[in-house]
Coordinates of C-alpha atoms in Angstrom, one line a residue:
Chain A
M1 CA 39.8 -51.1 -59.7
P2 CA 36.5 -51.5 -57.9
G3 CA 38.6 -52.5 -54.9
L4 CA 40.6 -49.3 -55.0
Y5 CA 37.4 -47.2 -55.4
R6 CA 35.9 -49.0 -52.4
T7 CA 39.0 -48.4 -50.3
L8 CA 39.0 -44.7 -51.2
K9 CA 35.3 -44.4 -50.5
Y10 CA 35.6 -45.9 -47.1
A11 CA 38.7 -43.8 -46.4
A12 CA 36.8 -40.6 -47.2
V13 CA 33.8 -41.7 -45.1
L14 CA 36.2 -42.5 -42.2
L15 CA 37.9 -39.2 -42.5
W16 CA 34.7 -37.2 -42.6
S17 CA 33.3 -39.2 -39.6
A18 CA 36.5 -38.4 -37.6
F19 CA 36.0 -34.8 -38.5
V20 CA 32.5 -34.8 -37.3
V21 CA 32.9 -37.0 -34.2
A22 CA 36.3 -35.7 -32.9
P23 CA 34.9 -32.5 -31.3
L24 CA 32.2 -34.5 -29.7
L25 CA 34.7 -37.0 -28.3
W26 CA 36.9 -34.1 -27.1
A27 CA 33.9 -32.7 -25.3
L28 CA 33.0 -36.1 -23.9
T29 CA 36.5 -36.6 -22.4
T30 CA 36.7 -33.1 -21.2
S31 CA 33.4 -33.4 -19.4
F32 CA 34.9 -36.1 -17.2
K33 CA 38.0 -34.1 -16.2
T34 CA 38.7 -31.8 -13.3
I35 CA 40.6 -28.6 -13.3
N36 CA 43.9 -30.5 -13.1
G37 CA 43.0 -32.7 -16.0
V38 CA 42.3 -29.7 -18.2
T39 CA 45.2 -27.3 -17.3
G40 CA 48.0 -29.9 -17.2
G41 CA 48.5 -30.2 -21.0
A42 CA 46.5 -32.3 -23.4
T43 CA 45.3 -35.7 -22.0
Y44 CA 43.1 -38.2 -23.9
I45 CA 42.6 -41.5 -22.2
P46 CA 40.7 -41.7 -18.9
W47 CA 42.3 -43.6 -16.0
L48 CA 45.7 -43.6 -17.8
D49 CA 46.1 -39.9 -18.7
Y50 CA 43.9 -38.4 -16.1
K51 CA 41.6 -39.4 -13.3
P52 CA 37.9 -39.2 -14.5
S53 CA 35.5 -37.3 -12.4
L54 CA 31.8 -36.6 -12.5
E55 CA 32.4 -33.1 -11.1
G56 CA 31.5 -31.4 -14.4
W57 CA 28.2 -33.2 -14.7
R58 CA 27.3 -32.7 -11.0
E59 CA 27.7 -29.0 -11.4
L60 CA 25.0 -28.9 -14.0
F61 CA 22.4 -30.2 -11.6
N62 CA 23.4 -28.3 -8.6
T63 CA 20.4 -28.0 -6.3
S64 CA 22.2 -26.3 -3.4
G65 CA 21.1 -22.9 -4.6
T66 CA 24.4 -21.2 -5.3
G67 CA 25.3 -23.0 -8.5
V68 CA 23.5 -23.5 -11.8
N69 CA 20.9 -26.1 -12.6
I70 CA 20.3 -26.7 -16.3
G71 CA 17.4 -29.1 -15.7
Q72 CA 14.7 -26.4 -15.8
P73 CA 16.2 -24.5 -18.7
F74 CA 16.3 -27.8 -20.6
I75 CA 12.6 -28.4 -20.0
D76 CA 11.8 -24.8 -20.8
S77 CA 13.8 -24.9 -24.0
A78 CA 12.0 -28.1 -25.0
I79 CA 8.6 -26.6 -24.3
V80 CA 9.4 -23.4 -26.3
T81 CA 11.0 -25.3 -29.2
L82 CA 8.4 -28.0 -29.5
G83 CA 5.5 -25.6 -28.9
A84 CA 6.7 -23.0 -31.4
S85 CA 7.6 -25.7 -34.0
A86 CA 4.3 -27.5 -33.7
I87 CA 2.3 -24.3 -34.2
S88 CA 4.6 -23.0 -37.0
L89 CA 4.2 -26.4 -38.7
V90 CA 0.4 -26.4 -38.6
L91 CA 0.1 -22.8 -39.7
G92 CA 2.9 -23.0 -42.2
T93 CA 1.6 -26.1 -43.8
L94 CA -1.9 -24.7 -44.2
A95 CA -0.5 -21.4 -45.5
A96 CA 1.8 -23.2 -47.9
Y97 CA -1.0 -25.4 -49.2
G98 CA -3.1 -22.3 -49.9
L99 CA -0.3 -20.5 -51.6
S100 CA 0.5 -23.6 -53.7
R101 CA -3.0 -24.3 -54.8
F102 CA -5.0 -21.1 -54.9
T103 CA -4.4 -17.8 -56.7
Y104 CA -4.3 -14.7 -54.5
R105 CA -4.2 -11.3 -55.9
A106 CA -4.2 -8.0 -54.0
G107 CA -3.2 -5.1 -56.3
F108 CA 0.3 -6.0 -57.6
I109 CA 0.8 -8.7 -55.0
R110 CA 0.6 -12.3 -56.2
N111 CA 1.3 -15.6 -54.6
R112 CA 5.0 -15.5 -55.1
D113 CA 5.2 -12.1 -53.6
I114 CA 3.5 -13.4 -50.5
V115 CA 5.9 -16.4 -50.3
F116 CA 8.8 -13.9 -50.6
F117 CA 7.3 -11.8 -47.9
F118 CA 7.5 -14.8 -45.6
I119 CA 11.1 -15.6 -46.5
S120 CA 12.1 -11.9 -46.3
Q121 CA 11.4 -12.1 -42.5
R122 CA 14.6 -14.1 -42.3
I123 CA 16.7 -11.7 -44.4
M124 CA 16.9 -9.1 -41.6
P125 CA 19.6 -9.5 -39.0
P126 CA 17.9 -10.6 -35.7
I127 CA 19.3 -7.5 -33.9
V128 CA 16.9 -5.4 -36.0
L129 CA 14.0 -7.3 -34.5
A130 CA 15.2 -7.3 -30.9
I131 CA 13.7 -3.9 -29.9
P132 CA 10.4 -4.3 -31.7
F133 CA 10.0 -7.8 -30.1
F134 CA 11.0 -6.4 -26.8
L135 CA 8.4 -3.6 -26.9
M136 CA 5.6 -5.9 -28.2
L137 CA 6.2 -8.5 -25.5
K138 CA 6.3 -5.7 -22.9
F139 CA 3.0 -4.4 -24.2
L140 CA 1.5 -7.8 -24.0
G141 CA 3.0 -8.4 -20.5
L142 CA 4.8 -11.5 -21.9
L143 CA 8.4 -10.5 -21.4
D144 CA 10.5 -13.1 -19.6
S145 CA 7.8 -15.8 -20.1
I146 CA 7.5 -19.0 -22.0
P147 CA 4.3 -18.0 -24.0
G148 CA 6.2 -14.8 -25.0
L149 CA 9.1 -16.8 -26.3
I150 CA 6.8 -19.2 -28.1
L151 CA 5.2 -16.2 -29.8
V152 CA 8.5 -14.8 -30.9
Y153 CA 9.8 -18.2 -32.1
I154 CA 6.7 -18.7 -34.2
A155 CA 7.5 -15.5 -36.0
L156 CA 11.0 -16.9 -36.6
L157 CA 10.0 -20.4 -37.6
L158 CA 6.8 -19.8 -39.6
P159 CA 8.8 -18.5 -42.6
I160 CA 10.9 -21.6 -42.7
A161 CA 7.9 -23.9 -42.5
V162 CA 6.1 -21.9 -45.2
W163 CA 9.1 -21.8 -47.5
V164 CA 9.8 -25.5 -47.2
M165 CA 6.2 -26.6 -47.6
V166 CA 5.3 -24.3 -50.5
D167 CA 8.1 -25.8 -52.5
F168 CA 7.0 -29.3 -51.4
F169 CA 3.4 -28.8 -52.3
N170 CA 4.3 -27.3 -55.6
N171 CA 5.9 -30.6 -56.4
V172 CA 2.9 -32.6 -55.4
P173 CA 0.9 -32.9 -58.6
R174 CA -2.4 -31.0 -58.6
E175 CA -4.1 -34.1 -60.0
I176 CA -3.8 -35.8 -56.6
D177 CA -6.1 -33.2 -55.1
E178 CA -8.4 -33.4 -58.1
M179 CA -8.5 -37.1 -57.9
A180 CA -9.3 -37.0 -54.2
M181 CA -12.2 -34.7 -55.0
L182 CA -13.4 -36.9 -57.8
D183 CA -13.3 -39.8 -55.2
G184 CA -15.6 -37.8 -53.0
C185 CA -13.5 -35.6 -50.7
T186 CA -14.1 -32.0 -50.0
P187 CA -11.1 -29.7 -50.7
I188 CA -10.1 -29.7 -47.0
G189 CA -10.6 -33.5 -47.0
A190 CA -8.4 -33.9 -50.0
F191 CA -5.7 -31.9 -48.2
I192 CA -5.9 -33.8 -44.9
R193 CA -6.5 -37.3 -46.2
V194 CA -4.4 -37.4 -49.4
V195 CA -2.1 -34.5 -49.9
L196 CA -0.7 -34.3 -46.4
P197 CA 0.1 -38.0 -46.0
N198 CA 1.8 -37.8 -49.4
S199 CA 3.8 -34.8 -48.2
L200 CA 5.0 -36.4 -44.9
P201 CA 8.7 -36.1 -45.9
G202 CA 8.2 -32.4 -46.5
V203 CA 6.5 -31.9 -43.1
V204 CA 9.3 -33.8 -41.5
V205 CA 12.0 -31.7 -43.1
A206 CA 10.2 -28.5 -42.2
G207 CA 9.7 -29.8 -38.6
L208 CA 13.4 -30.6 -38.4
F209 CA 14.4 -27.1 -39.5
C210 CA 12.0 -25.6 -37.0
I211 CA 13.4 -27.7 -34.2
I212 CA 17.0 -27.0 -35.1
F213 CA 16.5 -23.2 -35.4
G214 CA 14.3 -23.0 -32.3
W215 CA 16.5 -25.2 -30.1
N216 CA 19.7 -23.4 -31.1
D217 CA 18.5 -19.8 -30.8
F218 CA 20.5 -17.8 -28.3
F219 CA 19.9 -14.2 -29.3
F220 CA 16.2 -13.9 -28.5
A221 CA 16.3 -16.3 -25.6
F222 CA 18.9 -13.9 -24.2
T223 CA 17.4 -10.5 -25.0
L224 CA 13.8 -11.3 -24.0
T225 CA 14.3 -13.1 -20.7
F226 CA 15.8 -11.9 -17.4
T227 CA 15.3 -14.0 -14.2
R228 CA 12.1 -16.0 -14.3
T229 CA 12.6 -17.8 -17.6
Q230 CA 15.9 -19.1 -18.9
L231 CA 16.4 -21.3 -22.0
L232 CA 19.2 -23.8 -22.3
P233 CA 21.7 -21.9 -24.5
V234 CA 21.5 -18.9 -22.1
A235 CA 21.9 -21.2 -19.1
I236 CA 25.0 -22.8 -20.6
V237 CA 26.6 -19.4 -21.2
A238 CA 25.7 -18.5 -17.7
L239 CA 27.9 -21.4 -16.5
N240 CA 31.0 -19.4 -17.5
S241 CA 32.9 -17.5 -14.9
T242 CA 36.4 -16.0 -14.4
V243 CA 37.9 -19.5 -14.4
T244 CA 36.3 -21.2 -17.5
P245 CA 34.8 -24.4 -16.3
W246 CA 35.6 -26.5 -19.4
W247 CA 34.4 -29.7 -17.8
S248 CA 30.9 -28.5 -17.1
L249 CA 30.7 -26.5 -20.3
S250 CA 31.6 -29.7 -22.2
A251 CA 29.0 -31.7 -20.3
S252 CA 26.3 -29.1 -20.9
S253 CA 27.0 -28.8 -24.6
L254 CA 26.7 -32.5 -24.9
I255 CA 23.4 -32.4 -23.2
S256 CA 22.2 -29.6 -25.5
V257 CA 23.3 -31.5 -28.6
A258 CA 21.8 -34.8 -27.6
P259 CA 18.1 -34.0 -28.4
L260 CA 19.0 -32.9 -31.9
V261 CA 21.0 -36.1 -32.5
V262 CA 18.0 -38.2 -31.4
V263 CA 15.7 -36.2 -33.6
A264 CA 18.1 -36.6 -36.5
F265 CA 18.1 -40.4 -36.1
L266 CA 14.3 -40.6 -35.9
V267 CA 13.9 -38.4 -38.9
E268 CA 16.5 -40.1 -41.1
K269 CA 14.2 -43.1 -41.5
F270 CA 11.3 -40.9 -42.7
L271 CA 13.5 -39.1 -45.2
S272 CA 15.0 -42.1 -46.8
R273 CA 11.6 -43.8 -47.2
G274 CA 10.8 -41.6 -50.1
T275 CA 7.1 -41.6 -49.6
L276 CA 6.5 -39.4 -52.6
A277 CA 8.4 -41.4 -55.1
G278 CA 6.0 -42.9 -57.6
A279 CA 2.9 -41.0 -56.6
I280 CA 2.5 -40.0 -60.2
R281 CA 4.1 -41.4 -63.4
Chain B
M1 CA -25.0 -43.6 -65.1
A2 CA -26.6 -40.4 -66.3
Q3 CA -27.2 -38.5 -69.5
I4 CA -24.9 -35.5 -69.6
T5 CA -26.0 -32.4 -71.3
L6 CA -23.8 -29.4 -71.9
K7 CA -25.8 -26.2 -72.7
Q8 CA -23.9 -23.4 -74.3
I9 CA -20.8 -24.5 -72.3
G10 CA -17.7 -22.4 -73.1
H11 CA -14.5 -21.7 -71.2
S12 CA -11.8 -19.1 -71.4
Y13 CA -8.9 -19.3 -68.9
S14 CA -8.1 -15.7 -69.3
G15 CA -11.7 -14.6 -68.8
G16 CA -11.9 -12.8 -72.1
T17 CA -14.8 -13.3 -74.5
R18 CA -13.3 -12.7 -77.9
P19 CA -13.2 -15.7 -80.2
G20 CA -9.5 -16.2 -79.7
D21 CA -9.8 -16.3 -75.9
Y22 CA -11.8 -19.5 -75.6
A23 CA -10.1 -22.8 -74.8
L24 CA -13.5 -24.3 -75.4
C25 CA -15.9 -22.3 -77.6
P26 CA -19.5 -22.2 -76.5
L27 CA -21.3 -25.4 -77.6
D28 CA -24.2 -27.7 -77.0
M29 CA -23.7 -31.4 -76.5
T30 CA -25.5 -34.4 -75.2
W31 CA -23.8 -37.6 -74.0
H32 CA -26.4 -40.3 -73.7
D33 CA -26.6 -42.8 -70.9
G34 CA -24.6 -46.0 -71.4
R35 CA -22.9 -44.9 -74.7
T36 CA -19.2 -44.4 -75.3
Y37 CA -17.8 -41.3 -76.8
A38 CA -14.3 -40.5 -78.0
L39 CA -13.0 -36.9 -78.1
L40 CA -10.4 -36.8 -80.8
G41 CA -8.1 -33.9 -81.6
P42 CA -4.6 -32.5 -81.3
S43 CA -3.2 -31.2 -78.1
G44 CA -4.7 -28.0 -76.9
C45 CA -7.9 -28.3 -78.8
G46 CA -10.1 -28.2 -75.6
K47 CA -10.6 -31.9 -75.0
T48 CA -9.3 -31.9 -71.4
T49 CA -11.1 -28.6 -70.6
M50 CA -14.4 -30.2 -71.6
L51 CA -13.8 -33.2 -69.4
N52 CA -12.7 -31.0 -66.4
I53 CA -15.9 -28.9 -66.8
V54 CA -18.0 -32.1 -66.7
S55 CA -16.2 -33.3 -63.6
G56 CA -16.3 -29.9 -61.9
I57 CA -12.5 -29.4 -61.7
V58 CA -12.9 -26.4 -64.0
T59 CA -15.9 -24.0 -63.6
P60 CA -17.0 -23.0 -67.1
S61 CA -17.0 -19.2 -67.8
Q62 CA -20.4 -19.7 -69.3
G63 CA -23.2 -22.3 -69.9
R64 CA -24.7 -25.0 -67.8
V65 CA -24.0 -28.7 -67.2
W66 CA -26.9 -31.0 -66.6
F67 CA -26.8 -34.6 -65.4
D68 CA -30.2 -36.1 -66.4
Q69 CA -32.7 -33.6 -65.1
R70 CA -30.4 -31.9 -62.6
D71 CA -28.3 -28.8 -63.1
V72 CA -25.0 -29.6 -61.6
T73 CA -23.0 -26.5 -62.8
G74 CA -22.7 -25.2 -59.2
L75 CA -22.1 -28.6 -57.6
P76 CA -18.6 -29.3 -56.3
T77 CA -16.6 -32.2 -57.9
A78 CA -17.1 -34.5 -54.9
R79 CA -20.8 -34.4 -55.3
R80 CA -20.9 -35.0 -59.0
N81 CA -19.8 -38.6 -58.7
I82 CA -17.7 -38.7 -61.8
A83 CA -14.9 -41.2 -62.2
Q84 CA -12.0 -39.7 -64.1
V85 CA -8.7 -41.3 -65.2
F86 CA -6.0 -38.8 -66.1
Q87 CA -3.2 -39.0 -68.6
F88 CA -0.7 -39.9 -65.9
P89 CA -1.7 -42.4 -63.4
V90 CA -2.6 -40.7 -60.2
I91 CA -2.4 -42.9 -57.1
Y92 CA -2.2 -42.1 -53.4
G93 CA 1.4 -43.0 -52.9
S94 CA 1.2 -43.2 -49.1
K95 CA -1.6 -45.9 -49.3
T96 CA -1.7 -49.6 -50.3
V97 CA -3.5 -50.8 -53.4
Y98 CA -6.4 -51.8 -51.2
Q99 CA -6.6 -48.4 -49.5
N100 CA -6.4 -46.7 -52.9
L101 CA -9.3 -48.7 -54.2
A102 CA -11.3 -48.4 -51.0
F103 CA -10.7 -44.6 -50.7
P104 CA -13.9 -43.5 -52.5
L105 CA -16.0 -45.9 -50.4
V106 CA -14.3 -44.7 -47.2
C107 CA -15.2 -41.2 -48.3
R108 CA -18.8 -42.3 -48.6
K109 CA -18.7 -43.9 -45.2
W110 CA -19.5 -47.5 -46.3
A111 CA -19.3 -50.3 -43.7
S112 CA -15.9 -51.9 -43.8
D113 CA -17.1 -55.4 -44.7
R114 CA -19.1 -54.0 -47.6
I115 CA -16.0 -52.1 -48.7
R116 CA -13.9 -55.3 -48.5
R117 CA -16.4 -57.2 -50.7
K118 CA -16.6 -54.5 -53.3
V119 CA -12.9 -53.8 -53.5
G120 CA -12.2 -57.5 -53.8
E121 CA -14.7 -57.8 -56.6
I122 CA -13.2 -54.9 -58.6
A123 CA -9.6 -56.0 -57.8
D124 CA -10.3 -59.4 -59.3
L125 CA -11.8 -57.8 -62.4
L126 CA -8.7 -55.7 -62.8
D127 CA -6.3 -58.6 -62.0
L128 CA -5.1 -56.6 -58.9
G129 CA -6.3 -59.2 -56.4
A130 CA -2.9 -60.5 -55.5
K131 CA -1.4 -57.0 -55.0
L132 CA -4.0 -55.5 -52.6
G133 CA -1.6 -55.4 -49.6
K134 CA 1.2 -53.9 -51.5
P135 CA 2.1 -50.2 -51.4
A136 CA 0.6 -48.6 -54.5
R137 CA 3.7 -46.6 -55.4
G138 CA 5.6 -49.7 -56.2
L139 CA 3.4 -50.8 -59.1
T140 CA 4.1 -50.4 -62.8
A141 CA 2.5 -47.6 -64.7
D142 CA -0.3 -49.7 -66.3
E143 CA -1.2 -51.2 -62.9
K144 CA -1.3 -47.7 -61.4
Q145 CA -3.6 -46.7 -64.3
L146 CA -5.8 -49.7 -63.5
I147 CA -6.0 -48.4 -59.9
S148 CA -7.1 -45.0 -61.1
L149 CA -9.8 -46.7 -63.1
G150 CA -10.7 -49.1 -60.2
R151 CA -11.3 -46.2 -57.9
G152 CA -14.0 -45.1 -60.4
L153 CA -15.5 -48.6 -60.7
V154 CA -15.9 -49.4 -57.0
R155 CA -18.6 -46.7 -56.9
E156 CA -21.7 -48.4 -58.1
D157 CA -23.7 -45.2 -58.9
V158 CA -21.0 -43.3 -60.9
S159 CA -22.5 -40.8 -63.3
A160 CA -19.9 -41.2 -66.0
V161 CA -16.4 -42.4 -66.5
L162 CA -14.1 -39.8 -68.2
M163 CA -10.7 -40.9 -69.5
D164 CA -8.1 -38.4 -70.5
E165 CA -5.7 -40.1 -72.7
P166 CA -5.2 -42.9 -70.2
L167 CA -2.9 -45.0 -72.3
T168 CA -0.3 -42.3 -73.2
V169 CA 2.3 -43.4 -70.7
I170 CA 1.7 -47.2 -71.1
D171 CA 4.2 -49.1 -73.2
P172 CA 2.8 -50.6 -76.4
Q173 CA 2.5 -54.2 -75.3
M174 CA 0.7 -53.3 -72.1
K175 CA -1.3 -50.7 -74.0
F176 CA -2.9 -53.5 -76.0
H177 CA -3.7 -55.5 -72.9
L178 CA -5.1 -52.5 -71.1
R179 CA -7.2 -51.4 -74.1
R180 CA -8.8 -54.9 -74.2
K181 CA -9.4 -54.8 -70.5
L182 CA -11.1 -51.4 -70.7
K183 CA -13.2 -52.6 -73.6
E184 CA -14.2 -55.7 -71.6
I185 CA -15.1 -53.6 -68.6
N186 CA -17.0 -51.1 -70.7
D187 CA -19.1 -53.9 -72.4
R188 CA -19.9 -55.4 -69.0
F189 CA -20.8 -52.2 -67.1
K190 CA -22.4 -50.3 -70.0
L191 CA -20.7 -47.1 -68.8
T192 CA -21.3 -43.6 -70.0
L193 CA -17.8 -43.3 -71.1
V194 CA -16.0 -40.3 -72.6
Y195 CA -12.6 -41.1 -73.9
V196 CA -10.1 -38.4 -74.8
T197 CA -7.4 -39.4 -77.2
H198 CA -5.4 -38.2 -80.1
D199 CA -5.0 -41.7 -81.3
Q200 CA -7.7 -42.5 -83.8
D201 CA -7.3 -46.3 -83.5
E202 CA -8.0 -46.0 -79.8
A203 CA -11.0 -43.8 -80.5
M204 CA -12.4 -46.4 -83.0
T205 CA -11.9 -49.2 -80.6
F206 CA -14.0 -47.7 -77.8
A207 CA -16.4 -45.3 -79.2
S208 CA -19.9 -45.6 -80.5
E209 CA -19.5 -42.0 -81.4
I210 CA -16.5 -39.8 -82.2
L211 CA -16.2 -36.1 -81.7
V212 CA -13.4 -34.5 -83.6
M213 CA -12.2 -31.2 -82.0
S214 CA -10.1 -28.4 -83.3
G215 CA -9.3 -25.0 -81.8
G216 CA -11.9 -25.3 -79.0
R217 CA -14.7 -26.4 -81.3
V218 CA -16.3 -29.7 -82.2
V219 CA -15.7 -29.9 -85.9
Q220 CA -17.7 -33.1 -86.5
S221 CA -19.4 -35.8 -84.5
G222 CA -20.9 -39.1 -85.4
P223 CA -20.3 -42.9 -85.6
P224 CA -16.8 -43.8 -86.7
E225 CA -17.9 -45.0 -90.1
H226 CA -19.7 -41.8 -90.8
L227 CA -16.6 -39.7 -90.0
F228 CA -14.6 -42.0 -92.2
E229 CA -16.9 -41.8 -95.2
F230 CA -18.1 -38.2 -94.9
P231 CA -15.5 -36.0 -93.3
Q232 CA -17.2 -32.7 -92.8
T233 CA -14.0 -30.7 -93.4
T234 CA -10.6 -31.4 -94.9
Y235 CA -9.3 -31.3 -91.3
V236 CA -11.4 -34.3 -90.3
G237 CA -10.3 -36.0 -93.5
Y238 CA -6.7 -35.5 -92.5
F239 CA -7.3 -36.5 -88.9
I240 CA -9.4 -39.6 -89.3
G241 CA -8.0 -42.5 -91.3
S242 CA -4.5 -43.8 -91.8
P243 CA -3.1 -42.7 -94.0
A244 CA -5.1 -39.5 -94.2
M245 CA -7.6 -38.7 -97.0
N246 CA -6.1 -37.7 -100.3
F247 CA -7.0 -34.1 -101.4
L248 CA -6.6 -32.9 -105.0
D249 CA -7.0 -29.4 -106.2
A250 CA -9.7 -29.4 -108.9
E251 CA -12.3 -27.2 -110.6
G252 CA -16.0 -27.6 -110.8
Q253 CA -17.2 -27.4 -114.4
G254 CA -20.9 -28.1 -115.1
D255 CA -21.7 -31.5 -113.4
R256 CA -18.1 -32.6 -113.4
A257 CA -15.0 -32.1 -111.2
V258 CA -12.1 -31.4 -113.5
F259 CA -8.7 -32.6 -112.2
A260 CA -5.5 -32.1 -114.3
G261 CA -7.7 -31.5 -117.3
I262 CA -9.7 -34.7 -116.9
P263 CA -13.4 -34.4 -116.1
L264 CA -14.3 -36.9 -113.3
T265 CA -17.7 -38.4 -112.7
T266 CA -19.0 -38.2 -109.1
A267 CA -22.0 -39.3 -107.2
Y268 CA -23.1 -35.7 -106.8
P269 CA -26.2 -34.6 -108.7
G270 CA -25.2 -32.3 -111.5
D271 CA -26.6 -29.1 -109.9
R272 CA -24.7 -29.9 -106.7
V273 CA -21.2 -29.6 -108.1
P274 CA -19.9 -26.2 -107.1
Q275 CA -18.4 -24.2 -109.9
G276 CA -14.8 -22.9 -109.7
A277 CA -12.0 -24.0 -107.3
I278 CA -12.8 -27.1 -105.3
R279 CA -10.9 -30.0 -103.8
I280 CA -11.5 -33.6 -104.4
G281 CA -11.3 -35.9 -101.4
V282 CA -10.9 -39.6 -101.8
R283 CA -9.7 -42.2 -99.2
P284 CA -6.5 -44.2 -100.0
E285 CA -8.6 -47.4 -99.3
Y286 CA -10.9 -46.7 -102.3
L287 CA -8.3 -45.9 -104.9
E288 CA -7.6 -48.8 -107.2
F289 CA -5.1 -49.7 -109.9
V290 CA -6.8 -50.9 -113.2
A291 CA -5.5 -52.5 -116.4
T292 CA -7.4 -50.5 -118.9
A293 CA -8.3 -46.8 -119.4
G294 CA -11.9 -45.8 -118.8
E295 CA -14.1 -43.5 -116.8
N296 CA -12.3 -41.8 -113.9
V297 CA -9.1 -43.5 -114.7
L298 CA -5.9 -41.4 -114.5
A299 CA -2.4 -42.0 -115.7
A300 CA -0.1 -42.3 -112.6
M301 CA 3.4 -43.0 -111.7
V302 CA 4.3 -45.2 -108.7
V303 CA 6.9 -43.3 -106.6
D304 CA 7.2 -45.3 -103.4
V305 CA 5.9 -48.4 -101.7
Q306 CA 5.7 -48.9 -97.9
D307 CA 5.1 -52.3 -96.6
H308 CA 2.9 -52.2 -93.4
G309 CA 2.5 -55.9 -93.0
G310 CA -1.1 -56.6 -93.8
V311 CA -1.4 -53.7 -96.2
R312 CA 0.9 -51.7 -98.5
I313 CA 0.8 -48.0 -98.9
V314 CA 1.6 -47.0 -102.5
E315 CA 2.5 -43.4 -103.1
V316 CA 1.8 -42.3 -106.7
E317 CA 2.2 -39.1 -108.6
V318 CA -0.9 -38.1 -110.6
G319 CA -1.5 -34.9 -112.4
G320 CA 1.3 -33.1 -110.5
A321 CA -0.1 -34.2 -107.1
R322 CA 0.9 -37.0 -104.7
V323 CA -1.7 -39.4 -103.5
K324 CA -1.6 -42.5 -101.4
V325 CA -3.2 -45.8 -102.2
K326 CA -3.8 -48.4 -99.6
L327 CA -3.6 -51.9 -101.0
A328 CA -4.4 -55.3 -99.4
R329 CA -1.3 -57.5 -99.3
E330 CA -2.5 -60.0 -101.8
K331 CA -3.1 -57.3 -104.5
P332 CA -0.3 -56.7 -107.0
V333 CA 1.6 -53.4 -106.9
P334 CA 2.4 -52.0 -110.3
E335 CA 5.8 -50.6 -110.9
G336 CA 6.4 -47.3 -112.7
P337 CA 3.5 -46.1 -114.9
A338 CA 0.1 -47.3 -113.8
L339 CA -3.6 -46.5 -114.2
L340 CA -5.4 -45.2 -111.2
R341 CA -9.2 -45.3 -110.8
L342 CA -11.2 -43.0 -108.6
P343 CA -14.5 -44.7 -107.8
P344 CA -17.3 -42.1 -108.5
G345 CA -19.3 -43.1 -105.4
K346 CA -16.3 -42.5 -103.1
I347 CA -15.4 -39.0 -104.3
R348 CA -16.2 -36.2 -101.9
L349 CA -16.1 -32.5 -103.0
Y350 CA -14.8 -29.7 -100.7
R351 CA -15.3 -26.0 -101.1
D352 CA -13.3 -23.7 -98.8
G353 CA -12.4 -26.7 -96.6
E354 CA -16.1 -27.7 -96.1
L355 CA -17.7 -30.9 -97.5
V356 CA -20.2 -30.2 -100.3
P357 CA -23.3 -32.3 -99.2
L358 CA -24.3 -35.1 -101.5
D359 CA -28.0 -34.6 -101.2

């Protein structure tokens, strides 16, 4: 029986892997095709089925001036995502620690109302926020600029960071802070030297969410930029023309997925380490 | 080490000042330098609140805390230099055993070789020397609890060590080991130790003085033997001693306490015996079976015998009440009808739950 169970288990894992990997493989083969390779029916194996070409990849880094170059959008996207994620993470972690450990009261508003206020920012459909953000950035002279986008993304990512971290800190026993203070730390010292290292998995999860949401956003990158600044998702869409260039679209989507795959692999180690396990009891 | 004085310390978590609002009713208390105290009482009686007020984790709603000649009420926890061990072992899971033990000294900015020497010394004392390089989160509960204690001991000038039911989560065998270890450390360092527990055996092992608490008040304090011999209230009588003190409804008539129609002689002077409804308290240890009738001897019926190894607990029915008798193993246990003697010197009288003083 254990043999059968194992076989079924592996079969399920294989099936799921195929489900996840197949689209990526499809994109990978397509990215090496030319117009003939795509339109002449389904082909799978390079050299046998079709003649591989680097045309799709070359088009992405076209420096001749007429085509598209996704190098700069890639860098801009990285700056905006990492910048906004880092700031959201720092502010969100501090806010979450405060909300988890101290009691705030303003009229009928309590800690959980404040946490809900943060989360509620994500309840609205983004389209509702487009015009206010547009007007605010215009007022600040930050339309079509990287700092402007970072500012908007912080507003989008901060609720996620706060939400994840509040929950995480609520699960870190208060005694850890108290013990650190008994050992001679100030309240801030207890947070930085003891609680934060203990909460690393939470910070990593929050960071991961921020990076994914930031990197993948198309809507605000599209509505708040025009000519000077262009982020990767917008640049990829701009590749499209009357004849859909499947080959370069495939290549560019692979490029845009790659950083997240790398991040996922880096983070996976952290998450499985289970740093919190056994901190108490 | 320091002498800790609580002056009119009281705390109410709700902020109210009616008697029912207090988790800890206003009280005065002095814990002397180098002595060990046990706070004994059921859950929710204010023990932990009192400790947290001393260490500064809780700011009392009223009163002042003094360490020696210094008022520390406004001082943050970090500057009070208290070592506290909580009910559940608290370790810094992201650090190694060494880093855990060294943490208080790192906070105090000691030189690293001095830290290494001190941590090594304390680790040897706690038998953690071989585990210094290991991640602290991988240790067993009792080892974690030793780390909690160790973080207190590495600081040479600690004002007091407060332990909040530190053995609750430890399994019985390790409990014995850890208890002995704590006692050994305490004897060596002469700590000002305050030990919270609801286990009276534990209290008796450690403490030179026991404070019995109930409903946010200290009901009685004193050396273990005093609490055992003269429980101030029937509550203390129930709480201290195993099995609890026997209490019998009786009536004060003249200089005698009359129980089930039989006048009993006590050590109380004649004019001290309260008239009317009273209760007789007598420890199971002091009751004895006798062969012949005489003074303070009652007819009893043995109902049940429990063998506790070294001793036997004999439950008897006497005058419509149930009492327990604790007998050493070698003493014979009567079957069925028996004669039970209440030694006059060991009878305590209670009126409205309070001990009637002997002198």
